Short mmCIF file of C-alpha atoms in Angstrom, two decimals:
data_model
loop_
_atom_site.label_atom_id
_atom_site.label_comp_id
_atom_site.label_asym_id
_atom_site.label_seq_id
_atom_site.Cartn_x
_atom_site.Cartn_y
_atom_site.Cartn_z
CA MET A 199 66.24 115.68 80.58
CA ASN A 200 68.21 113.49 78.19
CA ASP A 201 71.56 111.86 78.95
CA LEU A 202 73.52 114.63 77.21
CA SER A 203 72.05 117.41 79.35
CA GLN A 204 71.99 115.41 82.58
CA ARG A 205 74.75 116.08 85.11
CA ARG A 206 77.29 113.27 85.59
CA ILE A 207 76.25 112.74 89.23
CA ASP A 208 72.61 112.35 88.19
CA GLN A 209 73.59 109.80 85.55
CA LEU A 210 75.65 107.79 88.03
CA LEU A 211 72.94 107.83 90.70
CA ALA A 212 70.30 106.80 88.16
CA ARG A 213 72.42 103.89 86.93
CA TYR A 214 73.26 102.86 90.49
CA GLY A 215 69.58 103.07 91.42
CA GLU A 216 68.63 100.57 88.72
CA SER A 217 69.87 97.72 90.93
CA HIS A 218 68.65 99.26 94.19
CA ARG A 219 64.86 99.52 93.92
CA ASN A 220 63.71 96.98 96.50
CA PRO A 221 62.91 98.82 99.77
CA MET A 222 64.60 96.13 101.90
CA ASN A 223 67.75 96.32 99.76
CA GLU A 224 67.73 100.11 100.13
CA ILE A 225 67.47 99.82 103.93
CA ILE A 226 70.30 97.28 103.99
CA HIS A 227 72.43 99.60 101.88
CA CYS A 228 71.70 102.57 104.15
CA VAL A 229 73.17 100.57 107.04
CA CYS A 230 75.89 98.59 105.29
CA ILE A 231 77.43 101.23 103.01
CA PRO A 232 78.36 103.61 105.86
CA ALA A 233 79.63 100.57 107.79
CA ILE A 234 81.82 99.60 104.83
CA VAL A 235 83.18 103.14 104.52
CA PHE A 236 83.95 103.19 108.25
CA SER A 237 85.60 99.77 108.14
CA LEU A 238 87.62 100.61 105.03
CA LEU A 239 88.92 103.76 106.70
CA GLY A 240 89.63 101.63 109.77
CA LEU A 241 91.60 99.09 107.76
CA CYS A 242 93.60 101.95 106.27
CA TRP A 243 94.00 103.51 109.74
CA SER A 244 95.41 100.24 111.05
CA VAL A 245 98.22 100.59 108.50
CA SER A 246 98.70 104.25 109.39
CA PRO A 247 96.35 107.13 110.21
CA ALA A 248 98.04 108.99 107.36
CA VAL A 249 96.89 106.31 104.92
CA ALA A 250 93.29 106.74 106.07
CA LEU A 251 93.59 110.51 105.64
CA VAL A 252 95.02 110.12 102.12
CA VAL A 253 92.24 107.70 101.13
CA ALA A 254 89.61 110.06 102.54
CA ALA A 255 91.17 113.06 100.76
CA ALA A 256 91.37 111.21 97.44
CA SER A 257 87.74 110.16 97.60
CA LEU A 258 86.71 113.69 98.59
CA ALA A 259 88.54 115.06 95.53
CA TYR A 260 86.46 112.72 93.35
CA TYR A 261 83.25 113.74 95.14
CA LEU A 262 84.11 117.41 94.72
CA ARG A 263 84.33 116.92 90.95
CA LEU A 264 80.91 115.23 90.93
CA SER A 265 79.03 117.49 93.32
CA PRO A 266 80.36 120.05 95.82
CA PRO A 267 77.33 119.61 98.13
CA PHE A 268 77.91 115.84 98.21
CA ALA A 269 81.61 116.46 98.89
CA VAL A 270 80.66 118.53 101.95
CA GLY A 271 78.40 115.74 103.24
CA MET A 272 81.03 113.10 102.63
CA MET A 273 83.66 115.26 104.31
CA ALA A 274 81.46 115.52 107.40
CA MET A 275 80.85 111.77 107.39
CA ALA A 276 84.56 111.01 106.91
CA ALA A 277 85.49 113.42 109.71
CA VAL A 278 83.10 111.74 112.15
CA MET A 279 84.41 108.31 111.18
CA LEU A 280 88.05 109.36 111.49
CA VAL A 281 87.40 110.87 114.93
CA LEU A 282 85.74 107.59 116.01
CA LEU A 283 88.74 105.64 114.75
CA ALA A 284 91.12 107.97 116.61
CA ARG A 285 89.18 107.33 119.84
CA LEU A 286 89.25 103.55 119.52
CA PRO A 287 92.05 101.79 121.35
CA SER A 288 94.77 101.24 118.74
CA GLY A 289 94.66 97.47 119.19
CA ALA A 290 90.92 97.42 118.49
CA VAL A 291 90.90 99.26 115.15
CA LEU A 292 92.00 96.33 112.97
CA PRO A 293 89.77 93.60 114.45
CA VAL A 294 86.71 95.87 114.68
CA SER A 295 87.23 97.10 111.12
CA ALA A 296 87.74 93.60 109.74
CA VAL A 297 84.60 92.23 111.41
CA VAL A 298 82.47 95.22 110.35
CA PHE A 299 83.85 95.00 106.80
CA VAL A 300 82.96 91.31 106.43
CA LEU A 301 79.53 91.61 108.05
CA ALA A 302 78.61 94.69 106.03
CA TRP A 303 79.59 93.03 102.75
CA ILE A 304 77.56 89.97 103.67
CA GLY A 305 74.64 92.34 104.27
CA GLN A 306 75.19 93.96 100.88
CA PHE A 307 75.08 90.61 99.09
CA VAL A 308 71.97 89.58 101.03
CA GLY A 309 70.36 92.82 99.88
CA HIS A 310 71.23 92.07 96.28
CA LYS A 311 69.90 88.54 96.63
CA ILE A 312 66.62 90.08 97.79
CA GLU A 313 66.79 92.59 94.93
CA GLY A 314 67.50 89.87 92.39
CA LYS A 315 70.24 91.92 90.73
CA LYS A 316 74.00 91.83 90.99
CA PRO A 317 75.84 94.70 92.69
CA SER A 318 76.52 97.68 90.41
CA PHE A 319 80.27 97.64 90.98
CA PHE A 320 80.48 94.37 89.01
CA GLU A 321 79.61 96.54 86.00
CA ASP A 322 81.69 99.60 86.91
CA LEU A 323 84.11 99.97 89.83
CA ARG A 324 83.20 103.66 90.19
CA PHE A 325 80.00 102.48 91.84
CA LEU A 326 82.04 101.59 94.92
CA LEU A 327 82.39 105.36 95.35
CA VAL A 328 78.85 106.15 94.18
CA GLY A 329 77.23 103.89 96.79
CA PRO A 330 77.89 106.30 99.67
CA LEU A 331 76.42 109.13 97.59
CA PHE A 332 73.31 107.04 96.94
CA VAL A 333 72.82 106.79 100.70
CA LEU A 334 73.63 110.46 101.24
CA ALA A 335 71.10 111.38 98.52
CA PHE A 336 68.34 109.90 100.72
CA LEU A 337 69.28 112.33 103.50
CA TYR A 338 69.69 115.26 101.15
CA ARG A 339 66.26 114.70 99.63
CA ARG A 340 64.67 114.40 103.08
CA TRP A 341 66.40 117.60 104.27
CA ARG A 342 65.73 119.31 100.91
CA ILE A 343 69.41 119.90 100.22
CA ARG A 344 70.25 120.24 96.53
CA TYR A 345 73.15 118.23 95.25
#
């Protein structure tokens, strides 16, 4: 399949995958990317739960344009994360989210040091939204879900 006939999501995942080939970096990303998503939603939640819901809805709209099956998976993941945030004591959301955010980003940069390539989002900020789909693609392939 050439670039003109390839779906946009396949192009983005292929480009993202170019700097995520080392198995250790992939494992780190499978842990750190969901942690970053959770912590980002938590940071938004600490401003207002409505802000976290708006951020989740906006990202889901983008995912829906790329791939409805991925949008469903991301909606499930966001729902679980938002429920967890709602169950945390309100005073714990900000500090927990901040610590997780920093530690997960440190993990990401360690992974890229191992990989020997800079993070994809330095090239294109859309890859900040593609990263979670890269992780979800691992699950979808294992469960034989088409995206």
